[in-house]
Tab-separated table of N, CA and C and ligand atoms in Angstrom:
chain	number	residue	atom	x	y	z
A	16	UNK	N	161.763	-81.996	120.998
A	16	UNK	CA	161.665	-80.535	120.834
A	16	UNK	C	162.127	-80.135	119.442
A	17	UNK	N	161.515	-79.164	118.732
A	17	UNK	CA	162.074	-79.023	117.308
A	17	UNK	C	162.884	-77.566	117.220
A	18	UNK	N	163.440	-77.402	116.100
A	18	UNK	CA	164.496	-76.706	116.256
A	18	UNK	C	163.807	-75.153	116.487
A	19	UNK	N	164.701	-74.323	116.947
A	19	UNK	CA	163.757	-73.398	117.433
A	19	UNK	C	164.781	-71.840	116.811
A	20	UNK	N	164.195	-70.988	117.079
A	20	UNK	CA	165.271	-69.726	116.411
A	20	UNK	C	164.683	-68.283	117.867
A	21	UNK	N	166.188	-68.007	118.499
A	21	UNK	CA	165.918	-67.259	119.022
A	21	UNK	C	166.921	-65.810	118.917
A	22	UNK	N	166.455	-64.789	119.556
A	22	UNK	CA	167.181	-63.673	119.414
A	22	UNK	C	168.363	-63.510	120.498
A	23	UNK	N	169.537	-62.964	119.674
A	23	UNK	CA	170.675	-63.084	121.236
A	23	UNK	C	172.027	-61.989	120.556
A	24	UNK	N	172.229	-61.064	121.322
A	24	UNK	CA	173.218	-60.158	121.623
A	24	UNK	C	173.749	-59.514	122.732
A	25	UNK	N	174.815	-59.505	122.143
A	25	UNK	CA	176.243	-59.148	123.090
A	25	UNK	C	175.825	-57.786	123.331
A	26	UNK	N	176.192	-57.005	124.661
A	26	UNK	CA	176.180	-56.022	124.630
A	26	UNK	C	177.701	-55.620	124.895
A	27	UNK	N	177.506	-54.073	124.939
A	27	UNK	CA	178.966	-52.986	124.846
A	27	UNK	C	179.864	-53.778	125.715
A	28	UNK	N	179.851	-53.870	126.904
A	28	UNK	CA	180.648	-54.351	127.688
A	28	UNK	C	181.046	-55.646	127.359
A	29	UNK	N	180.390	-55.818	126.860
A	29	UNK	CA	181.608	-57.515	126.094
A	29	UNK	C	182.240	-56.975	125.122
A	30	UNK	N	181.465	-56.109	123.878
A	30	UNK	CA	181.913	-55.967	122.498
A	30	UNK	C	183.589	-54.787	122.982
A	31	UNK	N	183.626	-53.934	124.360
A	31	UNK	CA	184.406	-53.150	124.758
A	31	UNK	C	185.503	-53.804	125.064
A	32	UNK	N	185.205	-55.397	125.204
A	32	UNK	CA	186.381	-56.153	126.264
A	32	UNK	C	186.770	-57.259	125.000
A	33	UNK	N	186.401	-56.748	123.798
A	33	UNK	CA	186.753	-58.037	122.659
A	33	UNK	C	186.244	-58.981	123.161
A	34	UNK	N	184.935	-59.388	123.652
A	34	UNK	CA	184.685	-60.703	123.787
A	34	UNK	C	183.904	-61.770	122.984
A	35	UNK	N	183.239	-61.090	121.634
A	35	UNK	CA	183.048	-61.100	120.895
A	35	UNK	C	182.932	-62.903	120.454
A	36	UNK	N	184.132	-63.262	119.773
A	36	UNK	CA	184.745	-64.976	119.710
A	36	UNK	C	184.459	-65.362	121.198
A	37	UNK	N	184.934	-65.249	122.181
A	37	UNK	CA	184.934	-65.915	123.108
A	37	UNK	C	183.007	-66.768	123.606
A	38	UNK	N	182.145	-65.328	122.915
A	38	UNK	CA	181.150	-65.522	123.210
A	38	UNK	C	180.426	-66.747	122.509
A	39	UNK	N	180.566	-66.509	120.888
A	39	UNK	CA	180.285	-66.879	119.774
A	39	UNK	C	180.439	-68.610	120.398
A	40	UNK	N	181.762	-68.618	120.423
A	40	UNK	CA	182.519	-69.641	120.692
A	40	UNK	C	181.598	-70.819	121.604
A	41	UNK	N	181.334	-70.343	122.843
A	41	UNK	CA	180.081	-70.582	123.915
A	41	UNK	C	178.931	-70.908	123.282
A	42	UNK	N	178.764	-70.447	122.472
A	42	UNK	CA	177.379	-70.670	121.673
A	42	UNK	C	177.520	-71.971	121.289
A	43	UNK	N	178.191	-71.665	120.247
A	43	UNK	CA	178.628	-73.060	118.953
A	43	UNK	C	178.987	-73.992	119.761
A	44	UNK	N	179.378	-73.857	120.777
A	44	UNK	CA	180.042	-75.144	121.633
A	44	UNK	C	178.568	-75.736	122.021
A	45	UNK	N	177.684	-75.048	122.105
A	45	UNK	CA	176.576	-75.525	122.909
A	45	UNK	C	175.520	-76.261	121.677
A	46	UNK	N	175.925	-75.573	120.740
A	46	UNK	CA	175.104	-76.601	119.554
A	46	UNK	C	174.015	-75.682	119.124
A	47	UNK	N	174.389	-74.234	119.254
A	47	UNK	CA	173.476	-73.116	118.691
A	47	UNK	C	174.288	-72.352	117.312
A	48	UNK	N	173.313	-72.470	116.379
A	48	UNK	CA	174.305	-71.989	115.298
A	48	UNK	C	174.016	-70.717	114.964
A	49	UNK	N	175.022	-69.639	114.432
A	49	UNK	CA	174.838	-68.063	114.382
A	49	UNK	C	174.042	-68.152	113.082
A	50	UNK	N	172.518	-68.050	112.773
A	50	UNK	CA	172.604	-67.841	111.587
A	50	UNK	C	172.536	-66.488	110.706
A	51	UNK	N	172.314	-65.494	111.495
A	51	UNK	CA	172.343	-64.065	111.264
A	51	UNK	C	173.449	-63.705	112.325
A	52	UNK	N	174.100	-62.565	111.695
A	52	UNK	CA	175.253	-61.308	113.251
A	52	UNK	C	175.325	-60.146	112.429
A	53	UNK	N	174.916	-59.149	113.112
A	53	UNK	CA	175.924	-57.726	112.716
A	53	UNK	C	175.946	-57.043	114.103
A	54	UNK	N	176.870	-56.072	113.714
A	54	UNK	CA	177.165	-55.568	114.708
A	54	UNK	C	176.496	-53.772	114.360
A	55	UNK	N	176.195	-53.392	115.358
A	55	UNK	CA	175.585	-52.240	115.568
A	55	UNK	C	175.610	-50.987	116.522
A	56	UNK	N	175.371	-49.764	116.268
A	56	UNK	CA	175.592	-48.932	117.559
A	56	UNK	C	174.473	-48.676	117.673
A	57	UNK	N	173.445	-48.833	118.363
A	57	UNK	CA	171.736	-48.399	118.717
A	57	UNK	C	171.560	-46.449	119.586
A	58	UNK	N	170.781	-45.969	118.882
A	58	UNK	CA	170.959	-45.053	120.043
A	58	UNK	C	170.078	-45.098	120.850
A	59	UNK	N	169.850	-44.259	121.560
A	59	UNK	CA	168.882	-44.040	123.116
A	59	UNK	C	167.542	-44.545	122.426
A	60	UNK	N	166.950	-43.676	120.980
A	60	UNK	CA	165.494	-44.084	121.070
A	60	UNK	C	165.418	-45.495	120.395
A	61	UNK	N	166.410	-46.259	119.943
A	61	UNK	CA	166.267	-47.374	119.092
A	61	UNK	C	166.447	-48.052	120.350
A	62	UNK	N	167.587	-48.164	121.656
A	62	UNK	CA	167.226	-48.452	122.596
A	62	UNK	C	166.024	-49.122	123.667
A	63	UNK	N	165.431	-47.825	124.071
A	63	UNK	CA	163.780	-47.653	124.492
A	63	UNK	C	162.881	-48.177	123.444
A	64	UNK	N	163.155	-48.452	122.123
A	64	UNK	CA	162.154	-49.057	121.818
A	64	UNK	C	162.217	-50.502	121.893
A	65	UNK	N	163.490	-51.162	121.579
A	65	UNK	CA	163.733	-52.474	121.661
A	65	UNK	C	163.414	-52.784	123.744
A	66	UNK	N	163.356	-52.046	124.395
A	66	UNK	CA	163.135	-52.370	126.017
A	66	UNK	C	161.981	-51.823	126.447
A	67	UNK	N	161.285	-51.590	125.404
A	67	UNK	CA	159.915	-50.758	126.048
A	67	UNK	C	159.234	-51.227	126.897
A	68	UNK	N	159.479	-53.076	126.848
A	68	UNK	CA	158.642	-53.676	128.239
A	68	UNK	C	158.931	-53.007	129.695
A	69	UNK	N	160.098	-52.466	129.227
A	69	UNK	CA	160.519	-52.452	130.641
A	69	UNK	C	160.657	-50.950	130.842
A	70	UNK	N	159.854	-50.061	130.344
A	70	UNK	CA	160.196	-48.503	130.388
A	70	UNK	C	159.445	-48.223	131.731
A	71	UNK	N	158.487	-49.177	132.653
A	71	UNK	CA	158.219	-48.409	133.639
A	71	UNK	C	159.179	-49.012	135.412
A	72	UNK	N	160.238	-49.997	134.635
A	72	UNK	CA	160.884	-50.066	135.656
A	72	UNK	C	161.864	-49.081	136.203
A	73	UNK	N	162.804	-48.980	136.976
A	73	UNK	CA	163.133	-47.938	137.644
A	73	UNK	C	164.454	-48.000	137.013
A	74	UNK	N	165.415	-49.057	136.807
A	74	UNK	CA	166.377	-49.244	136.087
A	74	UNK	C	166.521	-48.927	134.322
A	75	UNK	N	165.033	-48.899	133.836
A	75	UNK	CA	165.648	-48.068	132.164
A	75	UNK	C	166.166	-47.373	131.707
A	76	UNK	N	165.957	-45.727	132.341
A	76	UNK	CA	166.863	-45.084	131.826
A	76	UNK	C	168.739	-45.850	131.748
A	77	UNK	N	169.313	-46.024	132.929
A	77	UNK	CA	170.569	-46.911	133.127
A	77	UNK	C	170.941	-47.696	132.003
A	78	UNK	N	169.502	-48.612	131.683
A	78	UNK	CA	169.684	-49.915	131.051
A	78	UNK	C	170.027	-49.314	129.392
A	79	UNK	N	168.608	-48.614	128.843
A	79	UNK	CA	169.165	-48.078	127.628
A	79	UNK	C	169.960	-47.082	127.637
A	80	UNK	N	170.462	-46.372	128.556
A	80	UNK	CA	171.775	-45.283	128.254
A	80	UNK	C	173.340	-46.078	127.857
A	81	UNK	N	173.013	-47.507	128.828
A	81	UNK	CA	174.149	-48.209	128.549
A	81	UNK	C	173.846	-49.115	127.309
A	82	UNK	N	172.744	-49.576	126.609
A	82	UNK	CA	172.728	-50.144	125.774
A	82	UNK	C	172.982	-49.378	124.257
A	83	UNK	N	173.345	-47.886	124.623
A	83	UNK	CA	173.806	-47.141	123.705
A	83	UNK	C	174.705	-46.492	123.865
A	84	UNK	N	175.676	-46.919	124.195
A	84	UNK	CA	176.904	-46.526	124.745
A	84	UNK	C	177.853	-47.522	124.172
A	85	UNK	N	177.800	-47.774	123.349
A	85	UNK	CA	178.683	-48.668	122.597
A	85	UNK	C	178.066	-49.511	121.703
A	86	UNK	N	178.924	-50.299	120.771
A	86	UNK	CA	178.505	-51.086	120.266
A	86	UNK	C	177.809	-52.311	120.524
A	87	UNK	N	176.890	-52.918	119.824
A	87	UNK	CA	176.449	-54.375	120.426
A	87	UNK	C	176.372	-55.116	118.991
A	88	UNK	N	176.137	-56.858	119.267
A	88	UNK	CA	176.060	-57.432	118.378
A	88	UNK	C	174.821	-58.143	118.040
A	89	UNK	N	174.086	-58.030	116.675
A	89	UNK	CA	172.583	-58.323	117.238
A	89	UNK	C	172.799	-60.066	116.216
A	90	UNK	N	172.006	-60.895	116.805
A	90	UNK	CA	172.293	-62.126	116.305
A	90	UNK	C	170.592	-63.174	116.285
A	91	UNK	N	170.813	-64.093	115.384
A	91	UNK	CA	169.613	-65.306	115.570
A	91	UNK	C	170.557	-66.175	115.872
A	92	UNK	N	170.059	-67.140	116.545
A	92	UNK	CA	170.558	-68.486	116.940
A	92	UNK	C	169.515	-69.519	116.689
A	93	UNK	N	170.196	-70.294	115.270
A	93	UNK	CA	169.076	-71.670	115.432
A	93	UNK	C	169.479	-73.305	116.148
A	94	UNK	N	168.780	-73.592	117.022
A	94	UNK	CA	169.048	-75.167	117.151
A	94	UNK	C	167.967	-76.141	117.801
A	95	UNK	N	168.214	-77.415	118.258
A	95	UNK	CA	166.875	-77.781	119.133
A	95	UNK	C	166.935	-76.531	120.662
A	96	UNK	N	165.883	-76.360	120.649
A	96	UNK	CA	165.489	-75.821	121.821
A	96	UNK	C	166.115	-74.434	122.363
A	97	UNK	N	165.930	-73.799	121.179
A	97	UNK	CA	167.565	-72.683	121.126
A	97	UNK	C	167.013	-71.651	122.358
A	98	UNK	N	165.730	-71.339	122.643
A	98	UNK	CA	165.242	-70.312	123.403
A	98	UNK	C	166.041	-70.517	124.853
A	99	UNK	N	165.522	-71.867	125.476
A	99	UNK	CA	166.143	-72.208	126.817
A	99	UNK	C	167.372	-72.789	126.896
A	100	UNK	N	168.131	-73.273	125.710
A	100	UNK	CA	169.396	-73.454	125.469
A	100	UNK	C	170.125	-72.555	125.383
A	101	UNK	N	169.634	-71.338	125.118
A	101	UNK	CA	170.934	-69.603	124.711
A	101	UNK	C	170.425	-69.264	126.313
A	102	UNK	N	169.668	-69.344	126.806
A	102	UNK	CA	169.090	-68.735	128.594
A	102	UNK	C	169.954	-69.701	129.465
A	103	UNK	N	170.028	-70.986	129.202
A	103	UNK	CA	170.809	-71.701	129.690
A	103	UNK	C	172.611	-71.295	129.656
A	104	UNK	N	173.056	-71.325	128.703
A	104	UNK	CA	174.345	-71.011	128.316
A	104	UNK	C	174.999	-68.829	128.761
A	105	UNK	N	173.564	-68.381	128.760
A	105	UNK	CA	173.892	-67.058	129.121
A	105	UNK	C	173.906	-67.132	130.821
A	106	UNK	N	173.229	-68.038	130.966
A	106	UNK	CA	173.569	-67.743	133.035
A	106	UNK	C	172.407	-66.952	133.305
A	107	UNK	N	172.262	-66.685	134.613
A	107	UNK	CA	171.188	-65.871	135.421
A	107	UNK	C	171.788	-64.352	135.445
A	108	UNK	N	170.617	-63.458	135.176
A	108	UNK	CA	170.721	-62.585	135.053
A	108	UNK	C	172.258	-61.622	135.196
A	109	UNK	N	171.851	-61.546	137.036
A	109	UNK	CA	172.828	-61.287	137.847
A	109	UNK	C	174.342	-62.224	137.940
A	110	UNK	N	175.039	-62.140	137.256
A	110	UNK	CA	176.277	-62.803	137.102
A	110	UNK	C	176.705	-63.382	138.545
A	111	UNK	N	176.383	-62.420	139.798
A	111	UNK	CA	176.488	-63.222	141.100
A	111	UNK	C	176.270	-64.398	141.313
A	112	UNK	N	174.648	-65.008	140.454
A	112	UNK	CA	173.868	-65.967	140.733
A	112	UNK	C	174.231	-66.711	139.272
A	113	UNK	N	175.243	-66.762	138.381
A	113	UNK	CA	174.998	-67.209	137.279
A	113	UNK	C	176.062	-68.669	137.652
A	114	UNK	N	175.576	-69.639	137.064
A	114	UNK	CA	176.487	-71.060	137.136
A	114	UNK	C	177.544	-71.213	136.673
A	115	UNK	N	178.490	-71.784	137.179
A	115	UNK	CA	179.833	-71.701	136.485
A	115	UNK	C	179.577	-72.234	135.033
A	116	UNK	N	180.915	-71.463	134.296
A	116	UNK	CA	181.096	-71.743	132.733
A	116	UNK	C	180.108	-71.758	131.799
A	117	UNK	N	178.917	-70.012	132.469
A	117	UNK	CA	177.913	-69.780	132.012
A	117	UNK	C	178.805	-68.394	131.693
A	118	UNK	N	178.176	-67.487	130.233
A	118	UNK	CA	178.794	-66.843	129.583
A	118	UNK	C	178.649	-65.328	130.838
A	119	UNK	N	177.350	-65.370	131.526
A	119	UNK	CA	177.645	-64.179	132.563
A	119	UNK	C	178.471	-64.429	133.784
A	120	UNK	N	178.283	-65.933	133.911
A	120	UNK	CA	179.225	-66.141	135.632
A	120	UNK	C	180.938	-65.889	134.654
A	121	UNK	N	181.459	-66.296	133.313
A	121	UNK	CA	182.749	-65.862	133.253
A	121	UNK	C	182.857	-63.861	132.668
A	122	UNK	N	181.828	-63.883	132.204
A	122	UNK	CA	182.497	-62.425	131.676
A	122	UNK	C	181.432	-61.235	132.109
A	123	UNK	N	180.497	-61.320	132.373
A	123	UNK	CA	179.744	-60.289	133.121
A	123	UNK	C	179.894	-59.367	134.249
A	124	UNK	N	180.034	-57.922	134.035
A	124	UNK	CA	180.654	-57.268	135.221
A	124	UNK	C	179.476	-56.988	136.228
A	125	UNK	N	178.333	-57.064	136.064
A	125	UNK	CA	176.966	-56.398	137.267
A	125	UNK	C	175.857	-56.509	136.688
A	126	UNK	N	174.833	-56.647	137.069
A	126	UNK	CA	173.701	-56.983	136.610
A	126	UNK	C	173.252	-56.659	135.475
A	127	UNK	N	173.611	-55.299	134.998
A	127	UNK	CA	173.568	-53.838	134.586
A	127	UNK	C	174.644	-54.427	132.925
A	128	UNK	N	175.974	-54.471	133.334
A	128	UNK	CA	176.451	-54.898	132.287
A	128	UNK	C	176.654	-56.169	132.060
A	129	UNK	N	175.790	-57.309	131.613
A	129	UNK	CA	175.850	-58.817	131.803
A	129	UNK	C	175.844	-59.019	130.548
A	130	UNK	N	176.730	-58.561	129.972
A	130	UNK	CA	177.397	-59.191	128.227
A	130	UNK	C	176.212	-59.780	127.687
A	131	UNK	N	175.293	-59.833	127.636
A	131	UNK	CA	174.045	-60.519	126.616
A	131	UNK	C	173.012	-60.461	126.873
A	132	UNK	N	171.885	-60.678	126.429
A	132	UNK	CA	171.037	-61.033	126.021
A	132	UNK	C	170.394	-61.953	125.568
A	133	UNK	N	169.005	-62.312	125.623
A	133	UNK	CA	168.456	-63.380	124.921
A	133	UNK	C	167.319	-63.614	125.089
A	134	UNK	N	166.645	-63.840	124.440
A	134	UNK	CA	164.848	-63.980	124.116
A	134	UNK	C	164.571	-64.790	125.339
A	135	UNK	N	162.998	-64.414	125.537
A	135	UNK	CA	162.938	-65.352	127.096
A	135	UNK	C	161.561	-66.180	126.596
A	136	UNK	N	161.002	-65.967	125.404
A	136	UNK	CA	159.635	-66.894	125.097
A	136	UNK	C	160.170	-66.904	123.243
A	137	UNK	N	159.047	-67.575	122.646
A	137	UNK	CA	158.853	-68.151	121.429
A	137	UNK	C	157.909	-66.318	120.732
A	138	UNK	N	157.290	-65.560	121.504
A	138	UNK	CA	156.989	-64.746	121.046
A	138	UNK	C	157.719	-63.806	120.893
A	139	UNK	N	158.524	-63.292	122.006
A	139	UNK	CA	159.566	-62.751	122.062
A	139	UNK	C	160.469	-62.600	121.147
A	140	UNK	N	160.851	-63.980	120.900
A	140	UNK	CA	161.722	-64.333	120.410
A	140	UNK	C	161.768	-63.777	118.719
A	141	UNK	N	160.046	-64.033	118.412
A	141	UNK	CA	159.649	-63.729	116.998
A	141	UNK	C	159.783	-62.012	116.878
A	142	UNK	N	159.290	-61.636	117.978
A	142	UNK	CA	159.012	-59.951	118.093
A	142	UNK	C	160.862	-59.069	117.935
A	143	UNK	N	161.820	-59.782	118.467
A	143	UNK	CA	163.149	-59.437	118.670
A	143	UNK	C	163.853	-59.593	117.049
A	144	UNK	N	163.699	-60.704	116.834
A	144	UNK	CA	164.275	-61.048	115.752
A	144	UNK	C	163.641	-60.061	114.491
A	145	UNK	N	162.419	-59.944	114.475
A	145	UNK	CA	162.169	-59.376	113.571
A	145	UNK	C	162.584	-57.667	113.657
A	146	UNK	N	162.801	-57.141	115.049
A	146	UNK	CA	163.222	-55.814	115.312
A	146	UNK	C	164.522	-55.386	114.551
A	147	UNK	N	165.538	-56.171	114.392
A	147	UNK	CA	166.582	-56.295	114.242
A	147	UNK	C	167.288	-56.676	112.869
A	148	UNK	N	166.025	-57.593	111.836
A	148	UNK	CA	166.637	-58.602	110.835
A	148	UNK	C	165.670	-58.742	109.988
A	149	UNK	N	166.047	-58.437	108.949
A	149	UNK	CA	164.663	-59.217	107.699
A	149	UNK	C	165.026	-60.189	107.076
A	150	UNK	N	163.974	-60.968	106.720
A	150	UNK	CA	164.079	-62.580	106.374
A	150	UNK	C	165.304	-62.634	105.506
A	151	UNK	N	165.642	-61.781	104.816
A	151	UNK	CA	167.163	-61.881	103.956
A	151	UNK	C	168.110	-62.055	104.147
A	152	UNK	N	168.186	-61.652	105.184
A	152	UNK	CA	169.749	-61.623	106.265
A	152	UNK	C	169.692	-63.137	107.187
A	153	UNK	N	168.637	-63.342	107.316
A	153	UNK	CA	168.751	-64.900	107.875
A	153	UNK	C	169.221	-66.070	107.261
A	154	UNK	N	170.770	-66.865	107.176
A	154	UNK	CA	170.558	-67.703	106.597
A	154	UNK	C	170.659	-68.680	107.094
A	155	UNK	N	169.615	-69.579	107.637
A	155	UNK	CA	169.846	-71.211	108.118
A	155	UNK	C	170.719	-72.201	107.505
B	3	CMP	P1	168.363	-58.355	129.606
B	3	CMP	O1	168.245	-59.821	129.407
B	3	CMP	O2	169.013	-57.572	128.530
B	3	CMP	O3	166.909	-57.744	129.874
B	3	CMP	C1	166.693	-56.577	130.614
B	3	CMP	C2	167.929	-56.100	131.281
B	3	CMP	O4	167.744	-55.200	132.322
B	3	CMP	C3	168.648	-57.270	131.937
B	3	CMP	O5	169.191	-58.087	130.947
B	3	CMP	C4	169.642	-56.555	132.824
B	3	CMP	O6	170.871	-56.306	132.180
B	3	CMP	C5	168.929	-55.253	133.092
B	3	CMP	N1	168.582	-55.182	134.515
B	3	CMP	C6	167.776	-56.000	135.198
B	3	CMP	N2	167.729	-55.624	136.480
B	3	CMP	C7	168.526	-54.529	136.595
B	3	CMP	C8	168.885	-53.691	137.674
B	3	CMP	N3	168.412	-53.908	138.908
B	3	CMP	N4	169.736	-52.674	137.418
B	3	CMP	C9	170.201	-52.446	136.167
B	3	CMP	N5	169.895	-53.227	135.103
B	3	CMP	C10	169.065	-54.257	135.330
């Protein structure tokens, strides 16, 4: 598998609980390297636009009111196989169902606030990253 670059941020409820390092930390342990981070406050419409897939589910309003409700941290991660390696290391959605010493089964409070994020395809992944970051700010 060759090295791959995907999109991945913390949301409020981690960045609220300092979890910040702890997260990072999880990463790098896993062999994903930060090569872009800032940190950011998004509002409602920068929100809805970064989740627009999902504007006709029933949970958006919720999702982007809380994704602007604090700070978040927007990040690339490069390594082998970084897409299903950062999905791997973030846990299942629902922190209920997430595997131990997965970053949502330790710090995720509800489905709703599950400390992260992370690209779920190679297109995605391209479409996120570029929402967020221009080639300048990336440094491998
Ligand atoms: P994320 O990976 O950021 O992508 C979409 C988000 O929607 C997801 O994580 C969850 O945090 C959120 N989400 C999914 N299902 C629900 C739900 N039933 N209620 C509230 N938020 C949800």
């Amino acid at each position: 598998m060759a090295i791959q670059r995907t999109y991945s941020m913390i949301k409020p409820d981690a960045t609220a609980r300092n979890l910040t390092g702890a997260i990072n930390a999880k990463l790098e342990a896993a062999g994903l390297r930060i090569i872009a981070q800032k940190r950011l406050w998004l509002s409602k419409a920068q929100a809805e636009r970064f989740y627009a897939v999902h504007r006709e589910r029933p949970f958006f309003d919720e999702l982007t009111s809380f994704m602007s409700s604090g700070p978040i941290v927007a990040q690339v991660l490069e390594g082998e196989n970084a897409i299903a390696k950062n999905r791997e290391v973030m846990g299942a959605t629902n922190p209920a169902d997430a595997a131990p010493g997965t970053i949502r089964k330790e710090f995720a409070l509800s489905i709703g606030e599950n400390s992260v994020h992370g690209s779920d395809g190679e297109d995605t992944a391209k479409e996120e990253i570029a929402f967020f970051f221009s080639g300048l700010e990336i440094v491998g």
